[in-house]
Short mmCIF file of C-alpha atoms in Angstrom, two decimals:
data_model
loop_
_atom_site.label_atom_id
_atom_site.label_comp_id
_atom_site.label_asym_id
_atom_site.label_seq_id
_atom_site.Cartn_x
_atom_site.Cartn_y
_atom_site.Cartn_z
CA UNK A 1 23.82 18.82 11.08
CA UNK A 2 24.38 15.09 11.05
CA UNK A 3 25.81 13.56 7.89
CA UNK A 4 24.52 10.57 6.20
CA UNK A 5 24.69 7.25 7.90
CA UNK A 6 26.32 3.98 6.74
CA UNK A 7 24.50 4.66 3.56
CA UNK A 8 24.51 2.28 0.39
CA UNK A 9 27.79 1.14 1.32
CA UNK A 10 26.17 -1.08 4.15
CA UNK A 11 26.35 -4.75 3.28
CA UNK A 12 23.04 -6.58 3.62
CA UNK A 13 23.72 -10.04 4.85
CA UNK A 14 21.70 -12.64 2.78
CA UNK A 15 20.17 -15.67 4.23
CA UNK A 16 21.47 -19.04 2.75
CA UNK A 17 19.37 -20.83 0.33
CA UNK A 18 18.17 -23.48 2.69
CA UNK A 19 14.82 -22.74 4.41
CA UNK A 20 14.26 -23.99 7.99
CA UNK A 21 11.11 -25.91 8.73
CA UNK A 22 9.63 -22.94 10.54
CA UNK A 23 9.86 -20.77 7.53
CA UNK A 24 8.80 -23.30 4.79
CA UNK A 25 5.26 -22.58 5.14
CA UNK A 26 5.62 -18.75 4.91
CA UNK A 27 7.93 -19.23 1.80
CA UNK A 28 5.13 -21.40 0.07
CA UNK A 29 2.42 -18.90 1.02
CA UNK A 30 4.30 -16.11 -0.19
CA UNK A 31 5.02 -17.96 -3.51
CA UNK A 32 1.42 -18.74 -3.92
CA UNK A 33 0.62 -15.09 -3.43
CA UNK A 34 3.14 -13.93 -5.94
CA UNK A 35 1.74 -16.32 -8.52
CA UNK A 36 -1.58 -14.99 -7.95
CA UNK A 37 -0.18 -11.31 -8.41
CA UNK A 38 1.63 -12.38 -11.69
CA UNK A 39 -1.52 -13.97 -13.05
CA UNK A 40 -3.52 -10.68 -13.15
CA UNK A 41 -0.71 -8.70 -14.25
CA UNK A 42 0.08 -11.01 -17.20
CA UNK A 43 -2.17 -8.97 -19.64
CA UNK A 44 -0.20 -5.81 -19.16
CA UNK A 45 3.30 -7.55 -18.39
CA UNK A 46 4.93 -5.62 -21.32
CA UNK A 47 3.67 -2.29 -20.24
CA UNK A 48 4.89 -2.91 -16.75
CA UNK A 49 8.42 -3.54 -17.93
CA UNK A 50 8.08 -0.31 -19.81
CA UNK A 51 7.09 1.22 -16.43
CA UNK A 52 10.37 -0.15 -14.95
CA UNK A 53 12.27 1.77 -17.81
CA UNK A 54 10.64 5.02 -17.49
CA UNK A 55 10.91 4.88 -13.67
CA UNK A 56 14.83 4.64 -14.24
CA UNK A 57 14.65 7.50 -16.62
CA UNK A 58 12.82 9.57 -13.97
CA UNK A 59 15.50 9.19 -11.57
CA UNK A 60 18.39 9.91 -13.86
CA UNK A 61 20.58 12.53 -12.30
CA UNK A 62 24.29 13.79 -12.35
CA UNK A 63 24.16 14.05 -8.47
CA UNK A 64 26.21 11.07 -7.37
CA UNK A 65 24.05 11.07 -4.04
CA UNK A 66 20.96 10.80 -5.92
CA UNK A 67 22.31 8.13 -8.30
CA UNK A 68 23.21 5.99 -5.34
CA UNK A 69 19.82 6.35 -3.59
CA UNK A 70 17.88 5.83 -6.86
CA UNK A 71 19.51 2.64 -7.48
CA UNK A 72 18.54 1.34 -3.96
CA UNK A 73 14.92 2.50 -4.42
CA UNK A 74 14.63 1.04 -7.87
CA UNK A 75 16.34 -2.24 -6.73
CA UNK A 76 13.64 -2.77 -4.07
CA UNK A 77 11.02 -4.21 -6.47
CA UNK A 78 7.53 -3.52 -5.36
CA UNK A 79 4.44 -5.37 -6.54
CA UNK A 80 3.43 -2.44 -8.98
CA UNK A 81 -0.18 -3.02 -7.87
CA UNK A 82 -1.27 0.51 -8.47
CA UNK A 83 0.20 1.06 -12.15
CA UNK A 84 -1.25 -2.43 -12.84
CA UNK A 85 -4.65 -0.88 -12.04
CA UNK A 86 -3.94 2.05 -14.24
CA UNK A 87 -3.13 0.01 -17.11
CA UNK A 88 -5.72 -2.57 -16.72
CA UNK A 89 -8.52 0.23 -16.48
CA UNK A 90 -7.08 2.19 -19.45
CA UNK A 91 -7.23 -0.96 -21.48
CA UNK A 92 -11.07 -0.93 -21.26
CA UNK A 93 -11.33 2.39 -23.03
CA UNK A 94 -9.51 4.06 -26.04
CA UNK A 95 -5.98 2.72 -25.36
CA UNK A 96 -2.85 4.63 -26.06
CA UNK A 97 0.12 2.47 -24.65
CA UNK A 98 2.49 5.48 -24.31
CA UNK A 99 0.15 7.61 -22.53
CA UNK A 100 -0.95 4.80 -20.33
CA UNK A 101 2.58 3.86 -19.47
CA UNK A 102 3.49 7.30 -18.65
CA UNK A 103 0.48 7.83 -16.23
CA UNK A 104 1.14 4.54 -14.58
CA UNK A 105 4.53 5.34 -14.04
CA UNK A 106 3.50 8.64 -12.49
CA UNK A 107 1.25 6.80 -10.17
CA UNK A 108 4.14 4.58 -9.19
CA UNK A 109 6.36 7.81 -8.49
CA UNK A 110 3.70 8.88 -6.06
CA UNK A 111 3.29 5.81 -4.24
CA UNK A 112 7.14 5.47 -3.87
CA UNK A 113 7.19 8.96 -2.29
CA UNK A 114 4.47 7.90 0.07
CA UNK A 115 6.47 4.69 1.12
CA UNK A 116 9.58 6.76 1.71
CA UNK A 117 7.91 9.30 3.93
CA UNK A 118 5.79 6.52 5.73
CA UNK A 119 9.22 4.65 6.50
CA UNK A 120 10.49 7.94 8.09
CA UNK A 121 7.60 8.74 10.00
CA UNK A 122 7.19 5.18 11.50
CA UNK A 123 11.23 4.88 11.96
CA UNK A 124 11.02 1.59 9.97
CA UNK A 125 14.31 -0.24 9.41
CA UNK A 126 13.00 -2.68 6.60
CA UNK A 127 10.78 -2.28 3.52
CA UNK A 128 10.13 -5.50 1.60
CA UNK A 129 12.99 -7.20 3.56
CA UNK A 130 15.68 -4.55 2.46
CA UNK A 131 16.84 -1.42 4.50
CA UNK A 132 14.90 1.76 4.24
CA UNK A 133 16.25 4.89 3.06
CA UNK A 134 16.07 6.44 6.60
CA UNK A 135 17.80 3.42 7.87
CA UNK A 136 20.59 3.56 5.29
CA UNK A 137 20.92 7.25 5.60
CA UNK A 138 18.84 9.39 7.91
CA UNK A 139 15.45 10.96 8.37
CA UNK A 140 16.57 14.24 6.52
CA UNK A 141 17.74 12.47 3.61
CA UNK A 142 14.55 10.34 3.56
CA UNK A 143 12.35 13.43 4.02
CA UNK A 144 13.93 15.37 1.30
CA UNK A 145 14.05 12.41 -1.20
CA UNK A 146 10.43 11.94 -0.66
CA UNK A 147 9.68 15.54 -1.49
CA UNK A 148 11.95 15.13 -4.61
CA UNK A 149 9.88 12.24 -5.83
CA UNK A 150 6.56 14.04 -5.25
CA UNK A 151 7.63 17.25 -7.14
CA UNK A 152 9.17 15.08 -9.90
CA UNK A 153 5.84 13.50 -10.50
CA UNK A 154 4.23 16.83 -10.93
CA UNK A 155 6.93 18.12 -13.08
CA UNK A 156 6.84 15.14 -15.42
CA UNK A 157 3.01 15.59 -15.50
CA UNK A 158 3.30 19.30 -16.48
CA UNK A 159 5.83 18.76 -19.12
CA UNK A 160 3.50 16.08 -20.73
CA UNK A 161 0.86 18.70 -20.63
CA UNK A 162 -2.19 16.65 -19.13
CA UNK A 163 -3.96 19.33 -16.96
CA UNK A 164 -6.84 17.10 -15.94
CA UNK A 165 -4.45 14.32 -14.52
CA UNK A 166 -2.51 17.05 -12.68
CA UNK A 167 -5.67 17.90 -11.13
CA UNK A 168 -6.22 14.35 -9.90
CA UNK A 169 -2.81 13.84 -8.63
CA UNK A 170 -2.82 17.31 -6.78
CA UNK A 171 -6.11 16.30 -5.11
CA UNK A 172 -4.74 12.88 -4.19
CA UNK A 173 -1.50 14.15 -2.73
CA UNK A 174 -3.43 16.59 -0.64
CA UNK A 175 -5.60 13.82 0.71
CA UNK A 176 -2.40 11.66 1.45
CA UNK A 177 -1.16 14.46 3.42
CA UNK A 178 -4.21 14.69 5.38
CA UNK A 179 -4.09 11.02 5.94
CA UNK A 180 -0.71 11.49 7.38
CA UNK A 181 -1.79 14.12 9.56
CA UNK A 182 -4.72 12.09 10.78
CA UNK A 183 -2.73 9.19 11.59
CA UNK A 184 -0.45 11.47 13.68
CA UNK A 185 -3.57 12.81 15.47
CA UNK A 186 -5.03 9.37 15.98
CA UNK A 187 -2.02 7.79 17.48
CA UNK A 188 -2.40 5.83 20.43
CA UNK A 189 -6.14 6.70 20.85
CA UNK A 190 -7.67 3.73 22.07
CA UNK A 191 -11.05 5.26 21.95
CA UNK A 192 -10.76 5.65 18.10
CA UNK A 193 -14.26 4.68 16.46
CA UNK A 194 -14.53 2.40 13.30
CA UNK A 195 -15.83 5.72 11.41
CA UNK A 196 -12.58 7.60 12.20
CA UNK A 197 -10.46 4.60 11.32
CA UNK A 198 -12.11 4.32 7.77
CA UNK A 199 -11.77 8.14 7.33
CA UNK A 200 -8.08 7.60 7.86
CA UNK A 201 -7.98 4.67 5.48
CA UNK A 202 -9.87 6.64 2.75
CA UNK A 203 -7.32 9.50 2.76
CA UNK A 204 -4.23 7.43 3.23
CA UNK A 205 -4.75 4.32 1.14
CA UNK A 206 -8.04 4.49 -0.88
CA UNK A 207 -7.27 7.91 -2.32
CA UNK A 208 -4.24 6.67 -4.39
CA UNK A 209 -5.94 3.50 -5.63
CA UNK A 210 -8.99 5.51 -6.50
CA UNK A 211 -6.73 7.94 -8.39
CA UNK A 212 -5.03 5.06 -10.02
CA UNK A 213 -8.24 3.71 -11.63
CA UNK A 214 -9.58 7.21 -12.26
CA UNK A 215 -6.29 8.09 -14.07
CA UNK A 216 -6.54 5.00 -16.23
CA UNK A 217 -10.11 5.81 -17.19
CA UNK A 218 -9.09 9.40 -17.97
CA UNK A 219 -6.06 8.34 -19.98
CA UNK A 220 -8.32 6.28 -22.38
CA UNK A 221 -11.00 8.94 -22.82
CA UNK A 222 -13.84 7.36 -20.76
CA UNK A 223 -17.10 9.17 -20.29
CA UNK A 224 -17.64 11.09 -16.99
CA UNK A 225 -19.70 8.30 -15.85
CA UNK A 226 -17.32 5.49 -16.20
CA UNK A 227 -14.46 7.78 -14.89
CA UNK A 228 -16.65 8.02 -11.63
CA UNK A 229 -17.37 4.31 -11.56
CA UNK A 230 -13.64 3.66 -11.80
CA UNK A 231 -12.93 5.98 -9.12
CA UNK A 232 -15.31 4.53 -6.83
CA UNK A 233 -14.12 1.00 -7.70
CA UNK A 234 -10.51 1.95 -6.77
CA UNK A 235 -11.70 3.55 -3.49
CA UNK A 236 -13.58 0.43 -2.36
CA UNK A 237 -10.67 -1.81 -3.47
CA UNK A 238 -8.13 0.48 -1.31
CA UNK A 239 -10.26 0.25 1.74
CA UNK A 240 -10.47 -3.56 1.49
CA UNK A 241 -6.73 -3.72 0.79
CA UNK A 242 -5.89 -1.78 3.97
CA UNK A 243 -8.11 -3.58 6.27
CA UNK A 244 -6.53 -6.82 4.99
CA UNK A 245 -3.03 -5.32 5.64
CA UNK A 246 -3.94 -4.33 9.04
CA UNK A 247 -5.05 -7.72 9.95
CA UNK A 248 -1.79 -9.00 8.38
CA UNK A 249 0.09 -7.07 11.10
CA UNK A 250 -1.48 -9.15 13.81
CA UNK A 251 -1.68 -12.66 12.16
CA UNK A 252 1.12 -12.91 9.68
CA UNK A 253 4.83 -13.07 10.07
CA UNK A 254 8.06 -11.08 9.37
CA UNK A 255 9.00 -13.66 6.71
CA UNK A 256 6.03 -13.07 4.76
CA UNK A 257 5.46 -9.37 5.27
CA UNK A 258 9.22 -8.38 4.74
CA UNK A 259 8.91 -6.08 7.91
CA UNK A 260 8.75 -6.43 11.54
CA UNK A 261 5.68 -8.01 13.04
CA UNK A 262 3.62 -6.08 15.71
CA UNK A 263 4.82 -2.96 13.74
CA UNK A 264 1.40 -1.06 14.11
CA UNK A 265 1.02 -1.87 17.70
CA UNK A 266 4.65 -0.76 18.34
CA UNK A 267 4.10 2.41 16.34
CA UNK A 268 0.85 3.24 18.21
CA UNK A 269 -1.48 2.67 15.31
CA UNK A 270 -5.05 1.85 16.35
CA UNK A 271 -6.32 -0.42 13.46
CA UNK A 272 -9.57 -2.22 12.83
CA UNK A 273 -8.82 -5.43 14.39
CA UNK A 274 -7.93 -3.63 17.79
CA UNK A 275 -10.95 -1.26 17.55
CA UNK A 276 -13.40 -4.19 17.11
CA UNK A 277 -11.82 -6.31 19.89
CA UNK A 278 -11.72 -3.12 22.21
CA UNK A 279 -15.48 -2.80 21.54
CA UNK A 280 -16.63 -6.44 21.70
CA UNK A 281 -14.24 -8.39 24.01
CA UNK A 282 -15.34 -9.47 27.56
CA UNK A 283 -14.82 -6.63 30.26
CA UNK A 284 -11.80 -8.44 31.56
CA UNK A 285 -10.17 -9.23 28.16
CA UNK A 286 -10.92 -5.51 27.22
CA UNK A 287 -8.91 -4.08 30.15
CA UNK A 288 -6.20 -6.53 29.43
CA UNK A 289 -6.04 -5.49 25.91
CA UNK A 290 -5.91 -1.81 26.84
CA UNK A 291 -3.12 -2.59 28.96
CA UNK A 292 -1.20 -4.44 26.39
CA UNK A 293 -2.06 -1.82 23.44
CA UNK A 294 -0.60 0.89 26.01
CA UNK A 295 2.58 -1.07 26.49
CA UNK A 296 3.06 -1.44 22.75
CA UNK A 297 6.24 -3.64 22.90
CA UNK A 298 4.94 -7.16 24.07
CA UNK A 299 6.68 -10.28 25.44
CA UNK A 300 5.85 -13.43 23.24
CA UNK A 301 3.43 -14.60 26.02
CA UNK A 302 1.70 -11.19 25.87
CA UNK A 303 1.44 -11.34 22.11
CA UNK A 304 0.00 -14.77 22.34
CA UNK A 305 -2.64 -13.54 24.77
CA UNK A 306 -3.48 -10.66 22.57
CA UNK A 307 -4.08 -12.73 19.73
CA UNK A 308 -6.38 -14.99 21.64
CA UNK A 309 -8.42 -11.92 22.61
CA UNK A 310 -8.62 -10.78 19.08
CA UNK A 311 -9.92 -14.27 18.12
CA UNK A 312 -12.38 -14.78 20.85
CA UNK A 313 -13.89 -11.30 20.48
CA UNK A 314 -14.49 -11.99 16.72
CA UNK A 315 -11.96 -9.24 15.55
CA UNK A 316 -10.29 -11.50 13.08
CA UNK A 317 -13.42 -12.88 11.35
CA UNK A 318 -15.12 -9.22 11.47
CA UNK A 319 -12.05 -7.78 9.57
CA UNK A 320 -12.22 -10.46 6.89
CA UNK A 321 -15.98 -9.80 6.46
CA UNK A 322 -15.59 -6.17 6.11
CA UNK A 323 -12.84 -6.73 3.49
CA UNK A 324 -15.12 -9.21 1.65
CA UNK A 325 -18.08 -6.86 1.83
CA UNK A 326 -15.94 -4.06 0.25
CA UNK A 327 -14.61 -6.19 -2.34
CA UNK A 328 -18.24 -7.51 -3.24
CA UNK A 329 -19.18 -3.90 -3.88
CA UNK A 330 -16.15 -3.19 -5.89
CA UNK A 331 -16.96 -6.32 -8.10
CA UNK A 332 -20.61 -5.23 -8.46
CA UNK A 333 -19.23 -1.87 -10.04
CA UNK A 334 -17.03 -3.93 -12.46
CA UNK A 335 -20.17 -5.89 -13.52
CA UNK A 336 -21.49 -2.70 -15.23
CA UNK A 337 -18.56 -2.82 -17.51
CA UNK A 338 -18.50 -4.98 -20.66
CA UNK A 339 -16.77 -8.50 -20.42
CA UNK A 340 -13.16 -8.39 -21.25
CA UNK A 341 -9.88 -9.89 -20.34
CA UNK A 342 -8.97 -6.67 -18.84
CA UNK A 343 -12.16 -6.76 -16.57
CA UNK A 344 -11.36 -10.26 -15.74
CA UNK A 345 -7.85 -9.33 -14.58
CA UNK A 346 -9.43 -6.44 -12.41
CA UNK A 347 -11.57 -9.09 -10.82
CA UNK A 348 -8.45 -11.07 -9.98
CA UNK A 349 -6.89 -8.18 -8.55
CA UNK A 350 -9.81 -7.70 -6.17
CA UNK A 351 -9.48 -11.32 -4.92
CA UNK A 352 -5.78 -10.90 -4.43
CA UNK A 353 -6.53 -7.64 -2.33
CA UNK A 354 -8.03 -9.71 0.26
CA UNK A 355 -6.61 -13.21 -0.09
CA UNK A 356 -2.89 -12.41 -0.42
CA UNK A 357 -0.85 -12.91 2.59
CA UNK A 358 1.64 -9.99 2.36
#
C-alpha cells in the first residue's frame, strides 16, 4: 500500500500582496460577494463563532495524523452557508442557543465530509484555493477521513440524544450517496435530460440544504406544517444554488472560484448550461459542442468557441432564469412566515445564492 504523499509538510506558495490588472476585477467581485455573505450572517455571527469552537472539539484526537489533517480542514475556512441556514431558521421558533449551535455544527460536519469525498472522486487538487486532502495525502486517506467525519456526526447526534434529527441526517446522507452514484452513472452522458439533471441536483446538493432548514425548524420545536415548509424552502434554495454553481464553472474564473475553471467539463459532468445548449444550439454548433464536450480538455480557442455557443443558444440566460424562478418560489414560502430580522436575513441568503460570483 502506498503511504501518504507530501502531506501537511508541503509548503503552499503564497502570492504577493500586489494584484495584477487582470485579477483586480475578480478580487473586487469576490470582496463584494463576501460582504453580502457577511451581511446576512451578521444576526447569527456569535453562534457561527461557537460553531467554529465546536468543530474544533469534534476533531480533537490523540492520533497525530488526525490532528494534522484536522488542522488543515479547519484552516480552510468555508462560507458556513448551511449552518447559517440552520441558525436563522431556528431563530424563528422556540430558540435554544446551545441546541441550535450543536445541530448547526453537525450539519457542517456532514457538509465537510461531502467535500472531502467529492474532491477524492473528482481528483480535485484545490478547494477554496488550498490543497485538498487527497492532493496532500492520497485517495485512501481522504476516503477514510470522509467516512470518519460522517460517522462522527452520527456519534455526536446519538450522544446528544435527538432521535428525530438523527432520522433527518440518516435520510440525507443516504440521498447524498445516491447523488454520488447518479453522478457516476451520468458521467459524460451528452443525452442527459434536464429532468435527470435536476434529480441529481435534488439528491446531491438540495437534500443537504433542505435538511439544514428542516433541522433548524425541528431544533426550535416548530409545527409539522412549518417544518415541512422550511424543508421545501431549503430544497428550492439548494437547487437554485447548484444551477448557479454549474453556470459559474463556465463563466467565472479560477481566481474567483478557488479551483480550476472548466472542472465540470474536464471531469465529464454534464450540467444544465451544456444540456440546454445541446438542445437549443444550431445543428452545426450542436455538433461542434458535442465534439468539444467529448474532448473535455480544451484549448483557449476551443473554450472561447464553447462560450460563444452557450451564449448564442440562450443557455446562460436560461440558467439564470431557472435559478431566479427557484428562488422566487423559495421567497414565496418565506412570506408565509411572520416578518422578523431572521426572515429578512434568510431572504438575503436567497439573493446571495444566485447573485454571488463564487
